[in-house]
Tab-separated table of C-alpha atoms in Angstrom:
chain	number	residue	atom	x	y	z
A	575	MET	CA	-53.094	19.882	109.271
A	576	GLU	CA	-49.327	20.143	109.793
A	577	ASN	CA	-47.017	18.310	107.401
A	578	ARG	CA	-49.789	17.595	104.924
A	579	LYS	CA	-49.833	18.510	101.265
A	580	TYR	CA	-53.291	20.053	101.321
A	581	SER	CA	-54.919	22.691	103.484
A	582	CYS	CA	-58.364	24.250	103.766
A	583	ALA	CA	-57.560	27.494	105.564
A	584	THR	CA	-58.835	29.595	102.655
A	585	ALA	CA	-61.363	29.123	99.856
A	586	THR	CA	-58.515	28.932	97.335
A	587	GLU	CA	-56.751	26.176	99.262
A	588	THR	CA	-59.983	24.271	99.830
A	589	LEU	CA	-60.868	24.366	96.133
A	590	GLU	CA	-57.359	23.194	95.241
A	591	TRP	CA	-57.808	20.208	97.557
A	592	ILE	CA	-61.226	19.441	96.068
A	593	ARG	CA	-59.880	19.551	92.510
A	594	ALA	CA	-56.997	17.245	93.455
A	595	ILE	CA	-59.487	14.714	94.826
A	596	ILE	CA	-61.700	14.853	91.751
A	597	GLN	CA	-58.746	14.540	89.392
A	598	PHE	CA	-57.447	11.476	91.204
A	599	ILE	CA	-60.714	9.575	91.646
A	600	LYS	CA	-62.146	10.115	88.164
A	601	PRO	CA	-60.283	7.151	86.588
A	602	TYR	CA	-61.684	4.901	89.331
A	603	THR	CA	-65.411	5.412	88.765
A	604	PHE	CA	-65.678	1.620	88.424
A	605	PHE	CA	-64.967	1.519	92.167
A	606	TRP	CA	-66.961	4.383	93.614
A	607	GLN	CA	-70.010	4.249	91.352
A	608	SER	CA	-70.468	0.490	91.663
A	609	HIS	CA	-72.214	-1.491	94.375
A	610	VAL	CA	-70.682	-4.599	95.887
A	611	VAL	CA	-74.009	-6.471	95.610
A	612	ASN	CA	-73.336	-6.561	91.862
A	613	PHE	CA	-69.907	-8.111	92.365
A	614	LEU	CA	-70.888	-11.327	90.571
A	615	THR	CA	-73.635	-10.172	88.210
A	616	HIS	CA	-71.437	-7.377	86.804
A	617	ARG	CA	-68.101	-9.192	87.335
A	618	LEU	CA	-66.759	-6.094	89.087
A	619	TRP	CA	-63.297	-7.497	89.808
A	620	GLU	CA	-62.519	-7.526	86.087
A	621	ALA	CA	-62.303	-3.706	86.080
A	622	VAL	CA	-59.498	-3.764	88.653
A	623	ASP	CA	-55.828	-4.044	87.740
A	624	GLU	CA	-55.217	-7.783	87.472
A	625	GLU	CA	-51.836	-7.448	89.174
A	626	TRP	CA	-53.516	-5.861	92.208
A	627	ILE	CA	-56.113	-8.602	92.521
A	628	ASP	CA	-53.557	-11.392	92.069
A	629	CYS	CA	-51.435	-9.828	94.789
A	630	LEU	CA	-54.201	-9.240	97.318
A	631	ARG	CA	-56.077	-12.517	96.901
A	632	ASN	CA	-53.414	-14.246	98.989
A	633	GLU	CA	-52.975	-11.526	101.613
A	634	PRO	CA	-54.041	-12.176	105.223
A	635	VAL	CA	-57.109	-10.333	106.413
A	636	GLU	CA	-55.089	-8.203	108.835
A	637	CYS	CA	-53.352	-6.609	105.836
A	638	LEU	CA	-56.582	-6.042	103.919
A	639	ILE	CA	-58.289	-4.150	106.737
A	640	GLN	CA	-55.348	-1.716	106.920
A	641	ILE	CA	-55.803	-0.627	103.294
A	642	PRO	CA	-58.452	2.069	103.966
A	643	SER	CA	-56.009	3.631	106.468
A	644	GLY	CA	-53.329	3.910	103.787
A	645	ILE	CA	-51.112	1.136	105.164
A	646	VAL	CA	-49.301	-0.857	102.476
A	647	GLN	CA	-46.867	-3.774	102.368
A	648	ASP	CA	-43.433	-3.523	100.757
A	649	ARG	CA	-44.069	-6.623	98.638
A	650	TRP	CA	-47.053	-5.082	96.857
A	651	PRO	CA	-46.843	-3.685	93.297
A	652	SER	CA	-45.697	-0.057	93.201
A	653	SER	CA	-48.843	1.051	91.366
A	654	LEU	CA	-51.024	-0.470	94.093
A	655	LYS	CA	-49.017	1.183	96.845
A	656	LYS	CA	-49.242	4.534	95.079
A	657	PHE	CA	-53.022	4.213	94.716
A	658	ILE	CA	-53.504	3.498	98.423
A	659	THR	CA	-51.057	6.083	99.773
A	660	THR	CA	-52.341	8.820	97.463
A	661	LEU	CA	-55.880	8.221	98.673
A	662	SER	CA	-54.641	8.475	102.252
A	663	SER	CA	-52.907	11.785	101.532
A	664	LEU	CA	-56.102	13.230	100.038
A	665	ALA	CA	-58.291	12.337	103.027
A	666	PHE	CA	-58.960	14.829	105.801
A	667	PRO	CA	-57.028	13.804	108.960
A	668	ARG	CA	-59.311	12.293	111.586
A	669	GLU	CA	-57.148	12.329	114.713
A	670	GLN	CA	-58.999	14.073	117.522
A	671	ALA	CA	-57.879	17.694	117.789
A	672	ASP	CA	-56.550	19.310	120.941
A	673	LEU	CA	-59.771	21.197	121.612
A	674	LYS	CA	-58.446	23.264	124.503
A	675	LYS	CA	-55.668	24.535	122.265
A	676	LEU	CA	-58.137	25.259	119.475
A	677	LEU	CA	-60.694	26.911	121.791
A	678	PRO	CA	-58.734	28.418	124.712
A	679	ASN	CA	-61.887	29.528	126.537
A	680	MET	CA	-63.442	26.059	126.395
A	681	GLN	CA	-64.703	24.620	129.670
A	682	VAL	CA	-65.487	20.906	129.803
A	683	ALA	CA	-68.231	19.851	132.191
A	684	LEU	CA	-67.723	16.420	133.716
A	685	LEU	CA	-71.041	14.664	133.253
A	686	ASN	CA	-72.629	12.941	136.234
A	687	ASN	CA	-74.464	9.619	136.229
A	688	VAL	CA	-77.876	11.276	136.367
A	689	ILE	CA	-77.562	13.260	133.154
A	690	THR	CA	-75.778	10.432	131.316
A	691	GLN	CA	-78.383	7.811	132.199
A	692	GLY	CA	-79.300	5.935	129.024
A	693	MET	CA	-76.225	7.063	127.100
A	694	ASN	CA	-73.890	4.404	125.759
A	695	PRO	CA	-70.122	5.132	125.954
A	696	LYS	CA	-70.058	6.414	122.358
A	697	LYS	CA	-72.907	8.856	122.951
A	698	ARG	CA	-71.408	10.056	126.217
A	699	HIS	CA	-68.074	10.735	124.523
A	700	GLU	CA	-69.778	12.664	121.716
A	701	ILE	CA	-72.047	14.710	123.980
A	702	GLU	CA	-69.261	15.629	126.386
A	703	ALA	CA	-67.019	16.963	123.602
A	704	LEU	CA	-69.684	18.627	121.466
A	705	ALA	CA	-71.375	20.352	124.405
A	706	ALA	CA	-68.043	21.860	125.454
A	707	VAL	CA	-67.398	23.117	121.913
A	708	VAL	CA	-70.900	24.581	121.626
A	709	GLY	CA	-70.521	26.276	125.006
A	710	SER	CA	-67.231	27.822	123.919
A	711	VAL	CA	-68.551	29.085	120.580
A	712	ALA	CA	-71.694	30.429	122.276
A	713	ARG	CA	-69.517	32.555	124.560
A	714	ASP	CA	-67.532	33.802	121.568
A	715	VAL	CA	-70.637	35.057	119.772
A	716	GLU	CA	-72.279	36.189	123.019
A	717	THR	CA	-75.410	34.087	122.799
A	718	ASN	CA	-77.224	32.131	125.438
A	719	THR	CA	-79.734	30.484	123.080
A	720	ILE	CA	-79.038	27.216	121.278
A	721	ILE	CA	-81.124	25.470	118.625
A	722	ASP	CA	-80.435	21.716	118.668
A	723	LEU	CA	-81.570	20.450	115.270
A	724	GLY	CA	-82.321	16.739	114.926
A	725	ALA	CA	-82.222	16.540	118.713
A	726	GLY	CA	-83.309	12.905	118.983
A	727	GLN	CA	-83.838	12.000	122.634
A	728	GLY	CA	-82.394	15.311	123.769
A	729	TYR	CA	-79.089	14.204	125.271
A	730	LEU	CA	-77.147	17.173	123.879
A	731	SER	CA	-79.947	19.638	124.651
A	732	GLN	CA	-80.137	18.538	128.269
A	733	VAL	CA	-76.388	18.733	128.863
A	734	LEU	CA	-76.295	22.219	127.329
A	735	SER	CA	-79.234	23.258	129.490
A	736	PHE	CA	-78.346	21.715	132.855
A	737	GLU	CA	-74.539	21.768	132.764
A	738	TYR	CA	-73.867	24.879	130.666
A	739	GLN	CA	-76.946	26.883	131.730
A	740	LEU	CA	-77.902	27.649	128.134
A	741	SER	CA	-81.414	28.196	126.826
A	742	VAL	CA	-82.096	25.354	124.386
A	743	ILE	CA	-84.788	24.563	121.847
A	744	ALA	CA	-84.691	20.895	120.807
A	745	ILE	CA	-86.175	20.349	117.340
A	746	ASP	CA	-86.882	16.864	116.036
A	747	ALA	CA	-89.222	15.355	113.457
A	748	SER	CA	-90.406	12.639	115.855
A	749	SER	CA	-93.150	13.496	118.346
A	750	HIS	CA	-92.082	10.424	120.328
A	751	HIS	CA	-88.575	11.873	120.680
A	752	GLY	CA	-90.110	15.140	121.836
A	753	ARG	CA	-92.070	13.403	124.592
A	754	VAL	CA	-89.064	11.343	125.669
A	755	THR	CA	-86.878	14.455	125.752
A	756	HIS	CA	-89.375	16.394	127.861
A	757	GLU	CA	-90.030	13.558	130.321
A	758	ARG	CA	-86.327	12.824	130.730
A	759	ALA	CA	-85.555	16.515	131.253
A	760	GLU	CA	-88.206	16.793	133.966
A	761	ARG	CA	-86.617	13.871	135.834
A	762	ILE	CA	-83.136	15.372	135.547
A	763	LYS	CA	-84.429	18.774	136.633
A	764	LYS	CA	-85.399	17.373	140.035
A	765	HIS	CA	-81.810	16.267	140.618
A	766	TYR	CA	-80.391	19.685	139.737
A	767	GLU	CA	-83.010	21.529	141.807
A	768	ALA	CA	-82.117	19.406	144.817
A	769	LYS	CA	-78.446	20.049	144.165
A	770	MET	CA	-79.015	23.807	144.005
A	771	ARG	CA	-81.126	23.839	147.171
A	772	LYS	CA	-78.153	22.419	149.029
A	773	SER	CA	-76.006	25.243	147.690
A	774	SER	CA	-76.283	28.965	148.298
A	775	LEU	CA	-78.086	29.361	144.967
A	776	GLY	CA	-81.356	27.916	146.224
A	777	GLY	CA	-83.644	26.175	143.720
A	778	LYS	CA	-83.884	28.937	141.152
A	779	GLY	CA	-82.561	29.053	137.626
A	780	VAL	CA	-83.086	25.440	136.546
A	781	THR	CA	-84.796	25.345	133.156
A	782	ILE	CA	-85.378	22.482	130.772
A	783	PRO	CA	-85.060	22.512	126.974
A	784	ARG	CA	-88.133	23.519	125.012
A	785	THR	CA	-89.118	20.732	122.580
A	786	VAL	CA	-90.504	21.408	119.118
A	787	THR	CA	-91.751	18.661	116.805
A	788	CYS	CA	-91.141	19.677	113.214
A	789	ARG	CA	-89.722	18.034	110.114
A	790	VAL	CA	-87.364	20.689	108.787
A	791	LEU	CA	-87.311	20.288	105.013
A	792	SER	CA	-85.656	23.553	104.003
A	793	SER	CA	-83.701	26.501	105.341
A	794	ASP	CA	-86.753	28.698	104.665
A	795	MET	CA	-88.834	26.485	106.941
A	796	LEU	CA	-86.177	26.603	109.638
A	797	THR	CA	-85.836	30.384	109.350
A	798	THR	CA	-89.612	30.757	109.649
A	799	LEU	CA	-89.571	28.543	112.729
A	800	LEU	CA	-86.791	30.597	114.290
A	801	ASN	CA	-88.795	33.773	113.727
A	802	SER	CA	-92.054	32.304	115.062
A	803	LYS	CA	-93.799	32.963	118.373
A	804	ASP	CA	-91.775	30.161	119.946
A	805	GLY	CA	-88.673	32.036	118.877
A	806	ASP	CA	-89.892	35.215	120.585
A	807	GLU	CA	-90.652	33.351	123.799
A	808	ARG	CA	-87.227	31.802	123.975
A	809	CYS	CA	-85.696	35.293	124.109
A	810	GLN	CA	-87.845	36.693	126.878
A	811	ASN	CA	-84.971	36.581	129.306
A	812	GLN	CA	-82.544	38.230	126.919
A	813	SER	CA	-81.587	41.893	127.150
A	814	THR	CA	-83.567	44.529	125.287
A	815	ASN	CA	-81.665	43.959	122.052
A	816	ASP	CA	-83.783	44.033	118.903
A	817	THR	CA	-82.730	40.525	117.923
A	818	CYS	CA	-81.947	37.405	119.877
A	819	PRO	CA	-78.634	35.863	118.765
A	820	LEU	CA	-78.751	32.123	118.162
A	821	LEU	CA	-76.359	29.237	117.701
A	822	LEU	CA	-77.423	26.286	115.554
A	823	THR	CA	-76.035	22.851	116.324
A	824	GLY	CA	-76.697	19.238	115.476
A	825	LEU	CA	-75.042	15.965	116.416
A	826	HIS	CA	-75.077	13.745	113.342
A	827	ALA	CA	-77.934	15.631	111.729
A	828	CYS	CA	-78.998	13.240	109.004
A	829	GLY	CA	-78.621	13.789	105.257
A	830	ASP	CA	-79.744	17.209	104.009
A	831	LEU	CA	-80.464	18.444	107.531
A	832	SER	CA	-76.791	19.313	108.078
A	833	VAL	CA	-76.814	21.345	104.863
A	834	THR	CA	-80.094	23.032	105.825
A	835	MET	CA	-78.371	24.206	109.013
A	836	LEU	CA	-75.621	25.889	107.007
A	837	ARG	CA	-78.079	27.649	104.715
A	838	ALA	CA	-80.172	28.836	107.667
A	839	PHE	CA	-76.991	30.120	109.322
A	840	LEU	CA	-76.356	32.355	106.314
A	841	GLU	CA	-79.962	33.357	105.674
A	842	SER	CA	-81.118	34.156	109.208
A	843	GLU	CA	-79.827	37.372	110.725
A	844	GLU	CA	-80.383	35.983	114.209
A	845	VAL	CA	-78.123	32.949	113.749
A	846	LYS	CA	-74.609	34.007	114.670
A	847	ALA	CA	-72.865	30.633	114.682
A	848	VAL	CA	-73.238	26.998	113.706
A	849	VAL	CA	-71.580	23.822	114.979
A	850	SER	CA	-72.554	20.955	112.710
A	851	ILE	CA	-71.560	17.297	112.580
A	852	GLY	CA	-73.177	15.484	109.674
A	853	CYS	CA	-73.783	11.863	108.805
A	854	CYS	CA	-75.802	9.640	106.466
A	855	TYR	CA	-74.289	11.022	103.275
A	856	ASN	CA	-76.205	8.357	101.363
A	857	LEU	CA	-79.400	10.286	102.176
A	858	LEU	CA	-78.157	13.561	100.682
A	859	SER	CA	-80.161	14.834	97.732
A	860	GLU	CA	-78.142	15.275	94.567
A	861	GLU	CA	-80.642	16.338	91.898
A	862	GLU	CA	-78.876	18.155	89.075
A	863	ASP	CA	-81.670	20.712	88.604
A	864	ASN	CA	-82.272	21.409	92.300
A	865	ALA	CA	-80.487	24.519	93.522
A	866	LEU	CA	-81.167	23.494	97.128
A	867	CYS	CA	-79.882	19.916	96.946
A	868	GLY	CA	-77.588	18.506	99.612
A	869	PHE	CA	-74.579	18.016	97.320
A	870	PRO	CA	-72.890	19.922	95.885
A	871	ILE	CA	-73.663	23.213	97.616
A	872	SER	CA	-70.540	25.264	96.856
A	873	SER	CA	-70.115	27.137	93.587
A	874	GLY	CA	-66.639	25.657	93.294
A	875	VAL	CA	-67.776	22.031	93.279
A	876	LYS	CA	-70.828	22.815	91.145
A	877	SER	CA	-68.505	24.258	88.497
A	878	THR	CA	-66.725	20.895	88.153
A	879	GLY	CA	-69.908	19.127	87.044
A	880	LEU	CA	-69.183	16.240	89.413
A	881	HIS	CA	-72.022	13.838	90.197
A	882	LEU	CA	-71.353	11.242	92.885
A	883	GLY	CA	-74.529	9.147	92.984
A	884	ARG	CA	-76.059	7.105	95.791
A	885	ASN	CA	-73.439	4.333	95.769
A	886	SER	CA	-70.589	6.833	96.156
A	887	ARG	CA	-72.293	8.748	98.937
A	888	ASP	CA	-72.968	5.463	100.706
A	889	LEU	CA	-69.280	4.596	100.335
A	890	ALA	CA	-68.394	7.926	101.984
A	891	CYS	CA	-69.825	6.504	105.217
A	892	GLN	CA	-67.038	3.901	105.435
A	893	SER	CA	-64.632	4.557	108.305
A	894	ALA	CA	-60.959	3.673	107.944
A	895	ASP	CA	-60.566	3.854	111.718
A	896	ARG	CA	-63.323	1.301	112.251
A	897	TRP	CA	-61.710	-1.007	109.684
A	898	LYS	CA	-58.300	-0.670	111.308
A	899	VAL	CA	-59.418	-1.804	114.763
A	900	MET	CA	-61.727	-4.550	113.543
A	901	GLU	CA	-60.811	-8.043	114.670
A	902	ASN	CA	-59.933	-10.582	112.007
A	903	ASP	CA	-62.978	-12.781	112.516
A	904	ALA	CA	-65.309	-9.770	112.336
A	905	SER	CA	-63.604	-8.678	109.114
A	906	LEU	CA	-63.985	-12.142	107.629
A	907	HIS	CA	-67.616	-12.133	108.640
A	908	ASN	CA	-68.170	-8.846	106.791
A	909	PHE	CA	-66.539	-10.249	103.668
A	910	GLU	CA	-68.709	-13.340	104.014
A	911	LEU	CA	-71.875	-11.267	104.201
A	912	HIS	CA	-70.845	-9.420	101.050
A	913	ALA	CA	-70.262	-12.792	99.406
A	914	PHE	CA	-73.716	-14.035	100.401
A	915	ARG	CA	-75.336	-10.817	99.220
A	916	ALA	CA	-73.511	-10.917	95.883
A	917	ALA	CA	-74.527	-14.547	95.361
A	918	PHE	CA	-78.110	-13.650	96.316
A	919	GLN	CA	-78.052	-10.959	93.624
A	920	LEU	CA	-77.031	-13.694	91.187
A	921	LEU	CA	-80.013	-15.726	92.364
A	922	LEU	CA	-82.348	-12.763	91.817
A	923	SER	CA	-81.009	-12.191	88.318
A	924	ARG	CA	-81.674	-15.846	87.514
A	925	TYR	CA	-85.133	-16.288	89.045
A	926	PHE	CA	-86.495	-12.744	89.548
A	927	PRO	CA	-84.917	-10.516	86.870
A	928	GLU	CA	-87.792	-8.035	87.027
A	929	THR	CA	-87.049	-7.388	90.716
A	930	LEU	CA	-83.522	-6.169	90.024
A	931	SER	CA	-84.749	-3.115	88.128
A	932	GLY	CA	-85.986	-1.696	91.422
A	933	SER	CA	-82.578	-2.009	93.145
A	934	PRO	CA	-83.936	-4.214	95.955
A	935	THR	CA	-82.595	-3.909	99.482
A	936	ILE	CA	-82.923	-6.622	102.097
A	937	GLY	CA	-81.484	-4.858	105.129
A	938	ARG	CA	-78.900	-6.213	107.529
A	939	GLN	CA	-78.903	-9.912	108.271
A	940	GLY	CA	-75.500	-10.052	109.893
A	941	LYS	CA	-76.267	-10.793	113.540
A	942	THR	CA	-78.300	-13.920	112.884
A	943	LEU	CA	-75.749	-15.320	110.477
A	944	ARG	CA	-72.975	-14.397	112.873
A	945	ARG	CA	-74.537	-16.504	115.608
A	946	GLN	CA	-75.048	-19.374	113.192
A	947	GLN	CA	-71.451	-19.080	112.071
A	948	GLN	CA	-70.141	-19.183	115.628
A	949	ASN	CA	-72.384	-22.077	116.575
A	950	SER	CA	-71.163	-24.136	113.653
A	951	ARG	CA	-67.541	-22.990	114.173
A	952	MET	CA	-67.390	-22.213	110.491
A	953	ASN	CA	-64.148	-20.939	109.077
A	954	GLY	CA	-66.087	-20.950	105.849
A	955	LEU	CA	-64.919	-18.606	103.239
A	956	ALA	CA	-61.328	-18.280	104.390
A	957	THR	CA	-58.155	-19.299	102.641
A	958	ASN	CA	-54.830	-17.954	103.915
A	959	GLY	CA	-56.688	-15.797	106.397
A	960	CYS	CA	-58.728	-13.630	104.033
A	961	SER	CA	-60.251	-15.428	101.126
A	962	CYS	CA	-63.930	-16.110	100.687
A	963	LYS	CA	-63.138	-19.444	99.106
A	964	PRO	CA	-63.614	-22.586	101.230
A	965	ASP	CA	-60.409	-23.981	102.683
A	966	SER	CA	-59.364	-27.037	100.707
A	967	THR	CA	-58.280	-28.729	103.922
A	968	SER	CA	-61.690	-28.372	105.493
A	969	GLY	CA	-63.496	-30.958	103.429
A	970	LYS	CA	-67.038	-31.259	102.188
A	971	ASP	CA	-68.773	-30.789	105.530
A	972	GLU	CA	-67.657	-27.177	105.813
A	973	HIS	CA	-68.624	-26.522	102.218
A	974	VAL	CA	-72.081	-27.862	103.008
A	975	ASP	CA	-72.261	-25.585	106.074
A	976	THR	CA	-71.419	-22.585	103.893
A	977	CYS	CA	-74.047	-23.520	101.342
A	978	SER	CA	-76.542	-24.033	104.136
A	979	LEU	CA	-75.880	-20.545	105.485
A	980	PHE	CA	-76.235	-19.096	101.998
A	981	GLU	CA	-79.556	-20.877	101.608
A	982	LYS	CA	-80.796	-19.447	104.918
A	983	PHE	CA	-79.571	-15.999	103.905
A	984	SER	CA	-81.356	-16.259	100.557
A	985	LYS	CA	-84.631	-17.508	102.008
A	986	SER	CA	-84.606	-14.634	104.469
A	987	GLY	CA	-83.877	-12.209	101.627
A	988	LEU	CA	-86.734	-13.553	99.515
A	989	HIS	CA	-89.069	-13.214	102.485
A	990	ARG	CA	-88.028	-9.600	103.052
A	991	LEU	CA	-88.703	-8.843	99.391
A	992	ASN	CA	-92.104	-10.574	99.592
A	993	LEU	CA	-91.040	-13.056	96.918
A	994	ASN	CA	-92.258	-16.634	96.873
A	995	GLN	CA	-89.506	-19.197	96.667
A	996	PRO	CA	-89.571	-21.038	93.319
A	997	HIS	CA	-89.844	-24.808	93.608
A	998	ASP	CA	-86.896	-25.293	91.277
A	999	VAL	CA	-84.496	-22.825	92.910
A	1000	ASP	CA	-81.033	-24.350	93.138
A	1001	PHE	CA	-79.276	-22.688	96.068
A	1002	ALA	CA	-76.340	-25.098	95.954
A	1003	GLY	CA	-75.928	-24.536	92.224
A	1004	ILE	CA	-75.871	-20.748	92.613
A	1005	TRP	CA	-73.325	-21.025	95.396
A	1006	LYS	CA	-71.147	-23.395	93.383
A	1007	GLU	CA	-71.253	-20.975	90.448
A	1008	ALA	CA	-70.243	-18.060	92.665
A	1009	GLU	CA	-67.579	-19.836	94.688
A	1010	PRO	CA	-64.577	-19.571	92.324
A	1011	PHE	CA	-64.736	-15.751	92.427
A	1012	LEU	CA	-65.468	-15.156	96.088
A	1013	GLU	CA	-61.843	-15.243	97.179
A	1014	VAL	CA	-61.357	-11.782	95.658
A	1015	ILE	CA	-64.382	-10.125	97.240
A	1016	GLY	CA	-62.327	-9.215	100.328
A	1017	PRO	CA	-59.545	-7.559	98.313
A	1018	TYR	CA	-62.087	-5.793	96.093
A	1019	TRP	CA	-64.116	-4.449	99.019
A	1020	SER	CA	-60.949	-3.320	100.861
A	1021	LEU	CA	-59.725	-1.350	97.850
A	1022	ARG	CA	-63.146	0.175	97.320
A	1023	ALA	CA	-63.430	1.113	101.000
A	1024	ALA	CA	-60.146	3.022	100.703
A	1025	LEU	CA	-62.048	5.570	98.616
A	1026	GLY	CA	-64.566	6.145	101.422
A	1027	PRO	CA	-62.559	8.635	103.526
A	1028	VAL	CA	-61.684	10.631	100.404
A	1029	LEU	CA	-65.303	10.814	99.268
A	1030	GLU	CA	-66.321	11.945	102.748
A	1031	THR	CA	-63.557	14.546	102.637
A	1032	LEU	CA	-64.944	15.812	99.326
A	1033	ILE	CA	-68.456	16.174	100.772
A	1034	LEU	CA	-67.175	17.963	103.878
A	1035	LEU	CA	-64.877	20.279	101.908
A	1036	ASP	CA	-67.829	21.208	99.694
A	1037	ARG	CA	-69.657	22.410	102.818
A	1038	LEU	CA	-66.631	24.287	104.101
A	1039	LEU	CA	-66.080	25.938	100.721
A	1040	PHE	CA	-69.751	26.969	100.626
A	1041	LEU	CA	-69.142	28.986	103.803
A	1042	GLN	CA	-65.745	30.293	102.708
A	1043	GLU	CA	-67.295	31.587	99.482
A	1044	GLN	CA	-69.284	34.088	101.584
A	1045	GLY	CA	-66.134	36.157	102.018
A	1046	ASP	CA	-64.892	37.950	105.108
A	1047	SER	CA	-68.302	37.977	106.788
A	1048	VAL	CA	-67.950	34.332	107.860
A	1049	GLU	CA	-65.156	32.528	109.661
A	1050	ALA	CA	-65.292	28.744	109.202
A	1051	ILE	CA	-63.113	25.827	110.225
A	1052	MET	CA	-63.376	22.050	110.013
A	1053	VAL	CA	-62.029	20.046	112.928
A	1054	PRO	CA	-62.260	16.445	114.253
A	1055	ILE	CA	-63.619	16.730	117.799
A	1056	PHE	CA	-64.186	13.053	118.704
A	1057	ASN	CA	-61.909	10.046	118.997
A	1058	PRO	CA	-62.380	8.417	115.555
A	1059	ASN	CA	-62.177	4.911	117.008
A	1060	ILE	CA	-65.193	5.708	119.170
A	1061	SER	CA	-67.113	7.944	116.769
A	1062	PRO	CA	-65.991	7.778	113.116
A	1063	ARG	CA	-68.184	10.709	111.979
A	1064	ASN	CA	-66.077	13.064	114.065
A	1065	VAL	CA	-65.595	16.187	111.924
A	1066	ALA	CA	-67.323	19.345	113.138
A	1067	LEU	CA	-67.926	22.309	110.883
A	1068	ILE	CA	-67.722	25.414	113.072
A	1069	ALA	CA	-68.674	28.782	111.613
A	1070	LYS	CA	-69.226	32.254	113.057
A	1071	LYS	CA	-70.379	35.534	111.572
A	1072	ILE	CA	-67.771	38.247	112.063
């Protein structure tokens, strides 16, 4: 946090940062409360400073994808540069922390090929770092028992169990995940038993994570689970202490689950620490009358009366680091997909207006269109490297290819919505109507994406403040523990009772 204007070392500093974010973003609700699918139907670009749009419509794509990272060009209007750089200054820094400096007692286990079987490079990177952090915090609070919430296929649980010799309970809502976790752990156990037999330790002491299938809907439910018979059994090897200290953790626990962990940490006497990395902010509950909603949870943010909404929370999932390293053709493809989706929304408003009231979603159709684009060698919606407008030098054939792709996209969308295609639908006409405005969809989406890291910062600071508001009984920090280029959701919330 060195050399930055804002800090979150205390509740006062965190609240100051939060208020600065809210004050800055409020005039730009037209960005963060909108949805890019309505780009054409709501003429969203008209709300943006005309000077900004005129400037960015001719910028190459490599400049546009740097905007969410706060990188500006000298030739841009001063007001545009100020908007982008201010957003960057308000966002929590995502560079991976020096974990050994932060946690001097941290020991990093080098994972072998047996325990990492099935992990992709991203997962391996995440598990290796998070397991080391959890192991360090567990030693600090003198616990040997870990609750892995939203355990999935048990990768983290198994590393904590086999490499860090911790007692682990893996909780997940999916019974399939529970079976996979148990079966995988049994296979890995054989390797570690054989390894120990070759050593002076013999074959004793190898235990596998206990799996529990449960959909944790509230902190009360989690606390009850922790105090259940299963909870007593997990402590049978503990000393004769009256209570069994626990550490709660979760790698990318989805939506409200990350918040439930924090509440359970405060409400359960047994839970001495929590290491939480959240994700899927779009799935957070935000009901105004629900005291146990997922956002906001701190008294400080609640007092501001801020309501983000689904579109804003979805925007918070955008990663500036992912944008920055994206190749130009992949960036153009993303802009193209947004163009197709916006034009499809125009088609729905024309032929199926009643469907729009339900905010229809058609899922991701990118891979298929990507293959079709590559096969046809379509440069498509690009002018000067970034525009979604067909290149005037490309001729009619390429325009026809673009229209053809839009038609395929639309037919697939109608099928996914269980809508019958009208006989009189004019795909080419819809595309022709949309085309004059599509060259600004890239600039618009880039500017909107620049708000993503700040909105995520706001959500994370709300969680940190919630813990800081408990006073001197809790010590909490927020730290990026992964390489953001590998794992964009890299901020861990680490809290201990003191």
